[in-house]
Amino acid sequence: MTDKKISVCVLGGGSFGTTLAGLMAAQDVPVTLWLRDEKVAAEIAAQHENKRYMPGFRLDPRLRISTDVHAAVAAADMVFLAIPSSAFRSLLSAIGSELAGKDVISTTKGIEQPGFLMMSEIAEQEAPGARVAVLSGPNLAKEIAAGELTATVVASEDQALCGRVQQVLGSQRLRVYASQDKYGVELGGALKNVYAIISGMAAALGMGENTKSMLITRSLAEMSRFAVHMGASPLTFLGLAGVGDLIVTCMSPLSRNYQVGYALGQGKTLEESVAQLGQVAEGVNTLKVLKQKSDEEKVYMPLVAGLHAILFEQQPLDAVIGRLMSAEQKDDVEFSAFMACTPLEKE
């Protein structure tokens, strides 16, 4: 490792992109935050605050702001992608050749159809010369910005790349753990958003703590069943990108997908719930993709099927709950034999 500081660019001026950029700037990492909107960019540069997505949180004045994506990328050794999944491929197709030889870290939670592609797979297609990793975990932007203790996971088969991400992001307030299961980490980050919608609905309906606990644990069983079928390691789902991320998104009112679910539980339509949020809730789109894929792969996912029936098939909530509670009672913990013979990696 040389003494040269790693220069960073964060693409995306939403809540998480702004938080990441501000966090690194405060640690004296040379970092530029890129966003499209020139008016918002000018406000952030002048006032050191993103009033649209992160009001009340002051950004370090060392943070550079840019609306020129090509210049921002050209000056960076490492590029964090914090843009909505709907815009992910179009942006990368415009800058992919400029990312050759750079570290590219996706923080976007989503799945593209057709193809059931993770965001990192899109990055590898559009920027074949880049070194790609993913970042995921229980990372609510407002808590990170407030300095709350938290942890995240960077995943790549390239251990040196993981080390560089740990170097720029790790601090006394943020622990950065490494994983080689890039697919599993990314899949967990996408799937948990669906279950956060379910948990938000349960909270709005006044369901008890036993019910909420049941929903979270059965959600973990369901998402890990699907992920292992798709090739991920079950051990990934015991970590921060699995159970850790699932817990925080299913319990916190700060979670965007939880907020959508809560509004649905209050009787609002899906359109009203998403409009009330005012931001992207990736779980809604992921639900459609996941339902289609689980049907194709014949993976048993009753919670996904139930939520899909409520949101997109106009089935009444009580009927769906009735089917869920009368379904066959299967094993509690799956993969037990596999886990027993698989040595746990040291922290």
JSON list of N, CA, C and O in Angstrom, two decimals, residues 6 16 34 45 62 74 111-112 122 138 140 162 181 189 222 230 238 282 288 302 307 320 340 344:
[
{"chain": "A", "resi": 6, "resn": "ILE", "atom": "N", "xyz": [-6.32, 7.53, -1.76]},
{"chain": "A", "resi": 6, "resn": "ILE", "atom": "CA", "xyz": [-7.23, 7.07, -2.80]},
{"chain": "A", "resi": 6, "resn": "ILE", "atom": "C", "xyz": [-8.26, 8.17, -3.07]},
{"chain": "A", "resi": 6, "resn": "ILE", "atom": "O", "xyz": [-8.92, 8.66, -2.15]},
{"chain": "A", "resi": 16, "resn": "PHE", "atom": "N", "xyz": [-28.20, 8.00, 0.56]},
{"chain": "A", "resi": 16, "resn": "PHE", "atom": "CA", "xyz": [-27.05, 7.15, 0.86]},
{"chain": "A", "resi": 16, "resn": "PHE", "atom": "C", "xyz": [-25.78, 7.67, 0.19]},
{"chain": "A", "resi": 16, "resn": "PHE", "atom": "O", "xyz": [-24.71, 7.69, 0.80]},
{"chain": "A", "resi": 34, "resn": "TRP", "atom": "N", "xyz": [-21.18, 13.48, -7.22]},
{"chain": "A", "resi": 34, "resn": "TRP", "atom": "CA", "xyz": [-21.80, 13.89, -8.49]},
{"chain": "A", "resi": 34, "resn": "TRP", "atom": "C", "xyz": [-23.30, 13.72, -8.43]},
{"chain": "A", "resi": 34, "resn": "TRP", "atom": "O", "xyz": [-23.81, 12.71, -7.92]},
{"chain": "A", "resi": 45, "resn": "ALA", "atom": "N", "xyz": [-23.21, 22.78, -2.55]},
{"chain": "A", "resi": 45, "resn": "ALA", "atom": "CA", "xyz": [-21.88, 23.39, -2.55]},
{"chain": "A", "resi": 45, "resn": "ALA", "atom": "C", "xyz": [-21.84, 24.65, -1.70]},
{"chain": "A", "resi": 45, "resn": "ALA", "atom": "O", "xyz": [-20.86, 24.92, -1.00]},
{"chain": "A", "resi": 62, "resn": "ARG", "atom": "N", "xyz": [-14.94, 20.04, 2.92]},
{"chain": "A", "resi": 62, "resn": "ARG", "atom": "CA", "xyz": [-13.94, 19.50, 2.00]},
{"chain": "A", "resi": 62, "resn": "ARG", "atom": "C", "xyz": [-14.57, 18.67, 0.87]},
{"chain": "A", "resi": 62, "resn": "ARG", "atom": "O", "xyz": [-13.90, 18.33, -0.10]},
{"chain": "A", "resi": 74, "resn": "ALA", "atom": "N", "xyz": [-13.08, 10.83, -14.07]},
{"chain": "A", "resi": 74, "resn": "ALA", "atom": "CA", "xyz": [-11.69, 10.89, -14.54]},
{"chain": "A", "resi": 74, "resn": "ALA", "atom": "C", "xyz": [-10.72, 11.14, -13.39]},
{"chain": "A", "resi": 74, "resn": "ALA", "atom": "O", "xyz": [-9.59, 10.63, -13.39]},
{"chain": "A", "resi": 111, "resn": "ILE", "atom": "N", "xyz": [-32.76, -5.51, -8.88]},
{"chain": "A", "resi": 111, "resn": "ILE", "atom": "CA", "xyz": [-32.57, -6.61, -9.83]},
{"chain": "A", "resi": 111, "resn": "ILE", "atom": "C", "xyz": [-33.16, -6.19, -11.17]},
{"chain": "A", "resi": 111, "resn": "ILE", "atom": "O", "xyz": [-34.29, -5.68, -11.22]},
{"chain": "A", "resi": 112, "resn": "GLU", "atom": "N", "xyz": [-32.40, -6.38, -12.23]},
{"chain": "A", "resi": 112, "resn": "GLU", "atom": "CA", "xyz": [-32.86, -5.98, -13.56]},
{"chain": "A", "resi": 112, "resn": "GLU", "atom": "C", "xyz": [-33.49, -7.16, -14.29]},
{"chain": "A", "resi": 112, "resn": "GLU", "atom": "O", "xyz": [-32.96, -8.27, -14.29]},
{"chain": "A", "resi": 122, "resn": "ILE", "atom": "N", "xyz": [-24.48, -5.91, -14.10]},
{"chain": "A", "resi": 122, "resn": "ILE", "atom": "CA", "xyz": [-24.65, -4.84, -15.09]},
{"chain": "A", "resi": 122, "resn": "ILE", "atom": "C", "xyz": [-23.36, -4.04, -15.19]},
{"chain": "A", "resi": 122, "resn": "ILE", "atom": "O", "xyz": [-22.89, -3.70, -16.29]},
{"chain": "A", "resi": 138, "resn": "PRO", "atom": "N", "xyz": [-26.78, -3.33, 7.16]},
{"chain": "A", "resi": 138, "resn": "PRO", "atom": "CA", "xyz": [-27.76, -2.51, 7.89]},
{"chain": "A", "resi": 138, "resn": "PRO", "atom": "C", "xyz": [-27.29, -1.07, 7.95]},
{"chain": "A", "resi": 138, "resn": "PRO", "atom": "O", "xyz": [-26.73, -0.63, 8.96]},
{"chain": "A", "resi": 140, "resn": "LEU", "atom": "N", "xyz": [-28.73, 2.41, 7.43]},
{"chain": "A", "resi": 140, "resn": "LEU", "atom": "CA", "xyz": [-29.67, 3.52, 7.30]},
{"chain": "A", "resi": 140, "resn": "LEU", "atom": "C", "xyz": [-28.88, 4.82, 7.23]},
{"chain": "A", "resi": 140, "resn": "LEU", "atom": "O", "xyz": [-28.10, 5.15, 8.12]},
{"chain": "A", "resi": 162, "resn": "CYS", "atom": "N", "xyz": [-11.28, -5.22, -1.65]},
{"chain": "A", "resi": 162, "resn": "CYS", "atom": "CA", "xyz": [-12.00, -5.09, -0.37]},
{"chain": "A", "resi": 162, "resn": "CYS", "atom": "C", "xyz": [-11.17, -4.27, 0.62]},
{"chain": "A", "resi": 162, "resn": "CYS", "atom": "O", "xyz": [-11.71, -3.43, 1.35]},
{"chain": "A", "resi": 181, "resn": "ASP", "atom": "N", "xyz": [-18.46, -13.57, -1.12]},
{"chain": "A", "resi": 181, "resn": "ASP", "atom": "CA", "xyz": [-19.72, -13.99, -1.75]},
{"chain": "A", "resi": 181, "resn": "ASP", "atom": "C", "xyz": [-20.46, -12.76, -2.29]},
{"chain": "A", "resi": 181, "resn": "ASP", "atom": "O", "xyz": [-21.47, -12.32, -1.73]},
{"chain": "A", "resi": 189, "resn": "GLY", "atom": "N", "xyz": [-29.20, -7.95, -0.16]},
{"chain": "A", "resi": 189, "resn": "GLY", "atom": "CA", "xyz": [-29.54, -6.53, -0.12]},
{"chain": "A", "resi": 189, "resn": "GLY", "atom": "C", "xyz": [-30.76, -6.19, -0.93]},
{"chain": "A", "resi": 189, "resn": "GLY", "atom": "O", "xyz": [-31.51, -5.26, -0.59]},
{"chain": "A", "resi": 222, "resn": "GLU", "atom": "N", "xyz": [-36.99, -17.72, 4.02]},
{"chain": "A", "resi": 222, "resn": "GLU", "atom": "CA", "xyz": [-37.47, -17.68, 2.65]},
{"chain": "A", "resi": 222, "resn": "GLU", "atom": "C", "xyz": [-36.43, -17.09, 1.71]},
{"chain": "A", "resi": 222, "resn": "GLU", "atom": "O", "xyz": [-36.13, -17.63, 0.64]},
{"chain": "A", "resi": 230, "resn": "MET", "atom": "N", "xyz": [-30.10, -20.20, -5.89]},
{"chain": "A", "resi": 230, "resn": "MET", "atom": "CA", "xyz": [-29.50, -19.44, -6.99]},
{"chain": "A", "resi": 230, "resn": "MET", "atom": "C", "xyz": [-27.97, -19.46, -6.96]},
{"chain": "A", "resi": 230, "resn": "MET", "atom": "O", "xyz": [-27.33, -18.91, -7.85]},
{"chain": "A", "resi": 238, "resn": "LEU", "atom": "N", "xyz": [-26.27, -15.31, 7.51]},
{"chain": "A", "resi": 238, "resn": "LEU", "atom": "CA", "xyz": [-26.11, -15.19, 8.96]},
{"chain": "A", "resi": 238, "resn": "LEU", "atom": "C", "xyz": [-25.39, -13.89, 9.32]},
{"chain": "A", "resi": 238, "resn": "LEU", "atom": "O", "xyz": [-25.25, -13.58, 10.50]},
{"chain": "A", "resi": 282, "resn": "GLU", "atom": "N", "xyz": [-37.11, 0.41, -3.66]},
{"chain": "A", "resi": 282, "resn": "GLU", "atom": "CA", "xyz": [-36.72, -0.65, -4.58]},
{"chain": "A", "resi": 282, "resn": "GLU", "atom": "C", "xyz": [-37.53, -1.93, -4.39]},
{"chain": "A", "resi": 282, "resn": "GLU", "atom": "O", "xyz": [-37.66, -2.73, -5.31]},
{"chain": "A", "resi": 288, "resn": "LYS", "atom": "N", "xyz": [-41.98, -7.76, -7.95]},
{"chain": "A", "resi": 288, "resn": "LYS", "atom": "CA", "xyz": [-42.45, -8.28, -9.24]},
{"chain": "A", "resi": 288, "resn": "LYS", "atom": "C", "xyz": [-41.44, -9.25, -9.85]},
{"chain": "A", "resi": 288, "resn": "LYS", "atom": "O", "xyz": [-41.80, -10.34, -10.32]},
{"chain": "A", "resi": 302, "resn": "PRO", "atom": "N", "xyz": [-43.80, -18.31, 0.14]},
{"chain": "A", "resi": 302, "resn": "PRO", "atom": "CA", "xyz": [-45.18, -17.93, 0.45]},
{"chain": "A", "resi": 302, "resn": "PRO", "atom": "C", "xyz": [-45.36, -16.46, 0.80]},
{"chain": "A", "resi": 302, "resn": "PRO", "atom": "O", "xyz": [-46.39, -15.86, 0.48]},
{"chain": "A", "resi": 307, "resn": "LEU", "atom": "N", "xyz": [-47.62, -11.21, -0.62]},
{"chain": "A", "resi": 307, "resn": "LEU", "atom": "CA", "xyz": [-47.55, -9.76, -0.83]},
{"chain": "A", "resi": 307, "resn": "LEU", "atom": "C", "xyz": [-47.88, -9.41, -2.27]},
{"chain": "A", "resi": 307, "resn": "LEU", "atom": "O", "xyz": [-48.57, -8.42, -2.54]},
{"chain": "A", "resi": 320, "resn": "VAL", "atom": "N", "xyz": [-55.34, -13.66, 2.26]},
{"chain": "A", "resi": 320, "resn": "VAL", "atom": "CA", "xyz": [-53.93, -14.02, 2.08]},
{"chain": "A", "resi": 320, "resn": "VAL", "atom": "C", "xyz": [-53.33, -14.50, 3.40]},
{"chain": "A", "resi": 320, "resn": "VAL", "atom": "O", "xyz": [-52.62, -15.52, 3.45]},
{"chain": "A", "resi": 340, "resn": "ALA", "atom": "N", "xyz": [-23.49, -27.67, 9.43]},
{"chain": "A", "resi": 340, "resn": "ALA", "atom": "CA", "xyz": [-22.76, -28.44, 10.42]},
{"chain": "A", "resi": 340, "resn": "ALA", "atom": "C", "xyz": [-21.38, -28.86, 9.93]},
{"chain": "A", "resi": 340, "resn": "ALA", "atom": "O", "xyz": [-20.46, -29.01, 10.72]},
{"chain": "A", "resi": 344, "resn": "LEU", "atom": "N", "xyz": [-16.85, -22.22, 10.01]},
{"chain": "A", "resi": 344, "resn": "LEU", "atom": "CA", "xyz": [-17.11, -20.78, 10.00]},
{"chain": "A", "resi": 344, "resn": "LEU", "atom": "C", "xyz": [-15.81, -20.02, 9.82]},
{"chain": "A", "resi": 344, "resn": "LEU", "atom": "O", "xyz": [-14.80, -20.35, 10.43]}
]
